[in-house]
mmCIF file of C-alpha atoms in Angstrom:
data_model
loop_
_atom_site.group_PDB
_atom_site.id
_atom_site.type_symbol
_atom_site.label_atom_id
_atom_site.label_comp_id
_atom_site.label_asym_id
_atom_site.label_seq_id
_atom_site.Cartn_x
_atom_site.Cartn_y
_atom_site.Cartn_z
ATOM 1 C CA MET A 30 86.230 103.562 108.662
ATOM 2 C CA ILE A 31 88.048 101.041 106.515
ATOM 3 C CA CYS A 32 89.042 102.306 103.078
ATOM 4 C CA PHE A 33 89.755 100.048 100.124
ATOM 5 C CA VAL A 34 92.295 101.333 97.615
ATOM 6 C CA ILE A 35 91.682 99.571 94.295
ATOM 7 C CA ALA A 36 93.334 100.393 90.985
ATOM 8 C CA MET A 37 90.608 99.852 88.383
ATOM 9 C CA ASP A 38 86.831 100.190 88.120
ATOM 10 C CA LYS A 39 86.533 96.568 87.008
ATOM 11 C CA GLU A 40 88.454 95.391 90.081
ATOM 12 C CA ALA A 41 86.249 97.499 92.336
ATOM 13 C CA ALA A 42 82.998 96.276 90.726
ATOM 14 C CA PRO A 43 82.728 92.982 92.688
ATOM 15 C CA VAL A 44 83.106 94.896 95.957
ATOM 16 C CA ILE A 45 80.631 97.597 94.971
ATOM 17 C CA SER A 46 78.075 94.986 93.881
ATOM 18 C CA ALA A 47 78.141 93.535 97.416
ATOM 19 C CA MET A 48 77.629 96.933 99.064
ATOM 20 C CA GLU A 49 74.444 98.592 100.301
ATOM 21 C CA HIS A 50 73.521 102.280 100.619
ATOM 22 C CA VAL A 51 75.955 103.131 97.852
ATOM 23 C CA LYS A 52 76.861 106.731 97.076
ATOM 24 C CA GLU A 53 79.793 108.075 95.129
ATOM 25 C CA LYS A 54 81.571 111.289 94.243
ATOM 26 C CA LYS A 55 84.828 112.608 92.835
ATOM 27 C CA LEU A 56 87.554 113.684 95.230
ATOM 28 C CA SER A 57 90.882 115.018 93.954
ATOM 29 C CA GLY A 58 90.045 113.513 90.573
ATOM 30 C CA LYS A 59 89.473 110.014 92.014
ATOM 31 C CA ARG A 60 86.242 108.022 92.059
ATOM 32 C CA VAL A 61 85.231 107.411 95.682
ATOM 33 C CA VAL A 62 82.400 105.031 96.562
ATOM 34 C CA PHE A 63 80.759 105.042 100.002
ATOM 35 C CA GLY A 64 78.423 102.497 101.568
ATOM 36 C CA THR A 65 78.185 99.473 103.823
ATOM 37 C CA LEU A 66 79.744 96.078 103.199
ATOM 38 C CA PHE A 67 78.286 93.252 105.288
ATOM 39 C CA LYS A 68 76.885 95.898 107.678
ATOM 40 C CA LYS A 69 80.256 97.646 107.986
ATOM 41 C CA LYS A 70 80.813 101.214 106.837
ATOM 42 C CA ILE A 71 83.488 101.422 104.141
ATOM 43 C CA ALA A 72 84.760 103.593 101.316
ATOM 44 C CA ILE A 73 86.516 102.621 98.109
ATOM 45 C CA VAL A 74 89.042 104.844 96.380
ATOM 46 C CA VAL A 75 89.456 103.803 92.746
ATOM 47 C CA CYS A 76 92.969 105.145 92.438
ATOM 48 C CA GLY A 77 94.067 104.278 88.900
ATOM 49 C CA VAL A 78 96.913 102.055 87.724
ATOM 50 C CA GLY A 79 100.489 102.540 88.894
ATOM 51 C CA LYS A 80 102.446 103.615 91.937
ATOM 52 C CA VAL A 81 101.832 107.369 91.805
ATOM 53 C CA ASN A 82 98.079 106.850 91.428
ATOM 54 C CA ALA A 83 98.124 104.350 94.280
ATOM 55 C CA ALA A 84 100.044 106.695 96.567
ATOM 56 C CA CYS A 85 97.715 109.602 95.761
ATOM 57 C CA GLY A 86 94.637 107.450 96.364
ATOM 58 C CA THR A 87 95.976 106.180 99.667
ATOM 59 C CA GLN A 88 96.849 109.653 100.908
ATOM 60 C CA LEU A 89 93.384 110.845 99.868
ATOM 61 C CA ALA A 90 91.818 108.046 101.928
ATOM 62 C CA ILE A 91 93.900 109.041 104.942
ATOM 63 C CA ASP A 92 93.549 112.823 104.725
ATOM 64 C CA LYS A 93 90.021 113.315 103.383
ATOM 65 C CA LEU A 94 88.240 110.106 104.407
ATOM 66 C CA LYS A 95 89.983 109.694 107.768
ATOM 67 C CA ALA A 96 90.674 106.046 107.071
ATOM 68 C CA GLU A 97 91.396 103.881 110.110
ATOM 69 C CA LYS A 98 92.743 100.981 108.030
ATOM 70 C CA ILE A 99 93.699 100.625 104.372
ATOM 71 C CA VAL A 100 92.944 97.533 102.304
ATOM 72 C CA ASN A 101 94.536 97.089 98.876
ATOM 73 C CA ILE A 102 92.793 94.461 96.750
ATOM 74 C CA GLY A 103 93.361 93.556 93.113
ATOM 75 C CA VAL A 104 94.556 91.093 90.534
ATOM 76 C CA ALA A 105 98.258 90.350 90.211
ATOM 77 C CA GLY A 106 100.756 88.144 88.432
ATOM 78 C CA GLY A 107 102.147 84.955 89.940
ATOM 79 C CA LEU A 108 105.888 84.285 89.807
ATOM 80 C CA ASN A 109 106.241 80.681 90.972
ATOM 81 C CA LYS A 110 104.410 77.404 91.519
ATOM 82 C CA GLY A 111 103.525 78.415 95.067
ATOM 83 C CA VAL A 112 100.590 80.421 93.712
ATOM 84 C CA ALA A 113 97.716 79.420 91.439
ATOM 85 C CA VAL A 114 95.579 81.316 88.947
ATOM 86 C CA GLY A 115 92.238 82.338 90.413
ATOM 87 C CA GLU A 116 93.344 81.983 94.038
ATOM 88 C CA VAL A 117 93.582 84.773 96.618
ATOM 89 C CA TYR A 118 96.619 85.370 98.823
ATOM 90 C CA GLN A 119 97.396 87.811 101.574
ATOM 91 C CA ILE A 120 100.580 89.836 101.253
ATOM 92 C CA SER A 121 102.993 89.760 104.182
ATOM 93 C CA HIS A 122 105.773 91.919 102.695
ATOM 94 C CA VAL A 123 106.151 94.131 99.642
ATOM 95 C CA VAL A 124 109.107 95.611 97.745
ATOM 96 C CA GLN A 125 109.241 98.207 94.960
ATOM 97 C CA TYR A 126 111.420 96.409 92.443
ATOM 98 C CA ASP A 127 111.813 99.407 90.122
ATOM 99 C CA PHE A 128 113.360 101.571 92.878
ATOM 100 C CA ASP A 129 117.136 101.365 92.591
ATOM 101 C CA LEU A 130 119.660 103.398 94.604
ATOM 102 C CA VAL A 131 122.252 100.623 94.698
ATOM 103 C CA GLN A 132 125.019 102.753 93.156
ATOM 104 C CA ILE A 133 124.519 105.449 95.798
ATOM 105 C CA SER A 134 123.533 103.554 98.933
ATOM 106 C CA GLY A 135 124.951 100.088 98.300
ATOM 107 C CA LYS A 136 121.694 98.671 99.644
ATOM 108 C CA PRO A 137 119.631 96.026 97.798
ATOM 109 C CA VAL A 138 117.274 96.942 94.960
ATOM 110 C CA GLY A 139 113.989 98.234 96.318
ATOM 111 C CA THR A 140 115.419 99.763 99.482
ATOM 112 C CA LEU A 141 113.633 103.108 99.740
ATOM 113 C CA ASP A 142 115.497 106.281 100.675
ATOM 114 C CA GLY A 143 115.797 106.394 104.455
ATOM 115 C CA TYR A 144 115.013 102.703 104.915
ATOM 116 C CA GLU A 145 117.308 99.836 105.875
ATOM 117 C CA GLU A 146 115.325 96.918 104.403
ATOM 118 C CA ASN A 147 113.892 96.621 100.901
ATOM 119 C CA TYR A 148 110.769 94.675 101.876
ATOM 120 C CA LEU A 149 108.100 96.548 103.864
ATOM 121 C CA PRO A 150 105.941 94.495 106.281
ATOM 122 C CA LEU A 151 102.149 94.571 106.054
ATOM 123 C CA HIS A 152 99.522 93.584 108.599
ATOM 124 C CA THR A 153 98.262 90.019 108.260
ATOM 125 C CA CYS A 154 95.465 87.966 109.781
ATOM 126 C CA GLY A 155 96.200 84.321 109.055
ATOM 127 C CA LYS A 156 93.230 82.917 107.113
ATOM 128 C CA TYR A 157 95.005 83.059 103.745
ATOM 129 C CA SER A 158 98.410 81.881 102.594
ATOM 130 C CA LEU A 159 101.004 84.628 102.925
ATOM 131 C CA LYS A 160 103.094 85.739 99.950
ATOM 132 C CA ARG A 161 105.740 88.345 99.141
ATOM 133 C CA LEU A 162 104.756 91.016 96.614
ATOM 134 C CA ALA A 163 106.945 93.029 94.245
ATOM 135 C CA THR A 164 105.506 96.294 92.886
ATOM 136 C CA GLY A 165 106.680 98.201 89.824
ATOM 137 C CA ASP A 166 105.331 100.446 87.093
ATOM 138 C CA ARG A 167 105.697 97.735 84.468
ATOM 139 C CA PHE A 168 103.407 95.129 82.891
ATOM 140 C CA ASN A 169 105.536 92.913 80.695
ATOM 141 C CA ASP A 170 107.086 89.544 79.931
ATOM 142 C CA SER A 171 110.650 90.735 80.491
ATOM 143 C CA LYS A 172 113.097 87.934 81.252
ATOM 144 C CA ASP A 173 115.357 90.420 83.046
ATOM 145 C CA ASP A 174 112.504 91.502 85.318
ATOM 146 C CA TYR A 175 111.597 87.885 86.005
ATOM 147 C CA LYS A 176 115.175 87.130 87.048
ATOM 148 C CA LEU A 177 115.266 90.178 89.326
ATOM 149 C CA LEU A 178 111.884 89.360 90.871
ATOM 150 C CA THR A 179 112.586 85.707 91.530
ATOM 151 C CA LYS A 180 116.341 85.204 91.863
ATOM 152 C CA GLU A 181 117.323 88.441 93.565
ATOM 153 C CA LEU A 182 114.178 89.485 95.417
ATOM 154 C CA GLY A 183 112.445 86.161 96.017
ATOM 155 C CA ALA A 184 108.991 87.552 95.292
ATOM 156 C CA ASP A 185 105.928 85.348 94.801
ATOM 157 C CA VAL A 186 103.597 87.897 93.197
ATOM 158 C CA ARG A 187 103.941 91.148 91.255
ATOM 159 C CA ASP A 188 101.625 94.109 90.765
ATOM 160 C CA MET A 189 101.690 97.847 90.048
ATOM 161 C CA GLU A 190 100.223 99.425 93.218
ATOM 162 C CA GLY A 191 100.716 97.496 96.458
ATOM 163 C CA GLY A 192 104.177 98.778 97.337
ATOM 164 C CA ALA A 193 103.128 102.409 97.041
ATOM 165 C CA VAL A 194 100.038 101.852 99.195
ATOM 166 C CA ALA A 195 102.187 100.178 101.846
ATOM 167 C CA GLN A 196 104.787 102.961 101.812
ATOM 168 C CA VAL A 197 102.199 105.691 102.405
ATOM 169 C CA CYS A 198 100.626 103.675 105.213
ATOM 170 C CA MET A 199 103.982 103.017 106.858
ATOM 171 C CA GLN A 200 104.925 106.691 106.745
ATOM 172 C CA THR A 201 101.585 107.712 108.275
ATOM 173 C CA GLY A 202 101.424 104.888 110.814
ATOM 174 C CA LEU A 203 98.255 103.320 109.421
ATOM 175 C CA LYS A 204 97.558 99.597 109.234
ATOM 176 C CA CYS A 205 97.726 98.254 105.697
ATOM 177 C CA TYR A 206 96.298 94.963 104.448
ATOM 178 C CA SER A 207 96.743 93.580 100.944
ATOM 179 C CA TYR A 208 95.034 90.715 99.115
ATOM 180 C CA LYS A 209 95.927 89.657 95.577
ATOM 181 C CA ILE A 210 94.085 87.308 93.214
ATOM 182 C CA ILE A 211 96.351 85.665 90.643
ATOM 183 C CA SER A 212 95.410 86.447 87.031
ATOM 184 C CA ASP A 213 98.505 85.103 85.267
ATOM 185 C CA LEU A 214 101.503 82.930 85.976
ATOM 186 C CA ALA A 215 105.028 83.521 84.716
ATOM 187 C CA GLY A 216 106.182 80.829 82.318
ATOM 188 C CA SER A 217 102.655 79.888 81.246
ATOM 189 C CA GLY A 218 102.459 81.946 78.066
ATOM 190 C CA SER A 219 101.716 85.577 77.319
ATOM 191 C CA THR A 220 101.024 87.584 80.470
ATOM 192 C CA THR A 221 98.572 89.769 78.551
ATOM 193 C CA GLU A 222 96.605 86.849 77.120
ATOM 194 C CA GLN A 223 96.441 85.084 80.493
ATOM 195 C CA TYR A 224 95.354 88.290 82.200
ATOM 196 C CA LYS A 225 92.485 88.872 79.791
ATOM 197 C CA LYS A 226 91.411 85.231 79.858
ATOM 198 C CA ASN A 227 91.391 84.902 83.657
ATOM 199 C CA LEU A 228 89.911 88.220 84.830
ATOM 200 C CA ALA A 229 86.371 86.831 85.122
ATOM 201 C CA LEU A 230 87.658 83.925 87.224
ATOM 202 C CA CYS A 231 89.525 86.325 89.503
ATOM 203 C CA PHE A 232 86.437 88.464 90.036
ATOM 204 C CA GLU A 233 84.372 85.394 90.909
ATOM 205 C CA THR A 234 87.009 84.524 93.499
ATOM 206 C CA LEU A 235 86.824 88.025 94.941
ATOM 207 C CA LYS A 236 83.029 87.844 95.196
ATOM 208 C CA ARG A 237 83.263 84.475 96.946
ATOM 209 C CA GLU A 238 85.987 85.509 99.400
ATOM 210 C CA LEU A 239 84.920 89.085 100.100
ATOM 211 C CA LYS A 240 82.998 88.355 103.291
ATOM 212 C CA ASN A 241 85.868 86.288 104.668
ATOM 213 C CA ILE A 242 88.281 89.105 103.898
ATOM 214 C CA THR A 243 86.021 91.727 105.464
ATOM 215 C CA ASP A 244 85.423 89.644 108.598
ATOM 216 C CA GLU A 245 89.153 89.044 108.904
ATOM 217 C CA ILE A 246 90.036 92.729 108.750
ATOM 218 C CA TYR A 247 87.359 93.750 111.241
ATOM 219 C CA GLY A 248 88.569 90.927 113.478
#
């Protein structure tokens, strides 16, 4: 079974609205929704915002739901002109930009303990443009973060969950797919105001592209 790991109820709503035979329950404090999506059996773990929540939700999907593949979907911030508000992109690589052992290991920011590279590879399919994601437990308009994300790490998109989902999947040997819809663009005004203004547009995009995404993952 494919399991979607999605941070917020409002992000999960477009997926749930397209499902049939819907049932739900609480597992380990997380909302879990079961059903079929375009005739395929799936489950959704609504994990909560942030890396720890995302890691817990992903591990729950693996251990208790026996997930065969993990799909992380959600809205995210754009960092350059290569992405556009309201568009969906598939993530090819992800880094945790708030993980820093540089003074100890001498390795680049985001290089996890025991790893040699800071960016983790994800599984991709090819129908959508591929982008590099940076994950951190911060939602802000920090100029320092922007410089780190773009100049040092070369990221295209940022979020608060994808890197943790990918790390759990890599450590357990499970395929991980990630799709992000851009809700705000750095340099275009307040991140918060853009995010609130563009959420409805992002969810319409998700509704429109959901079958394509599902077909792509099932191959």
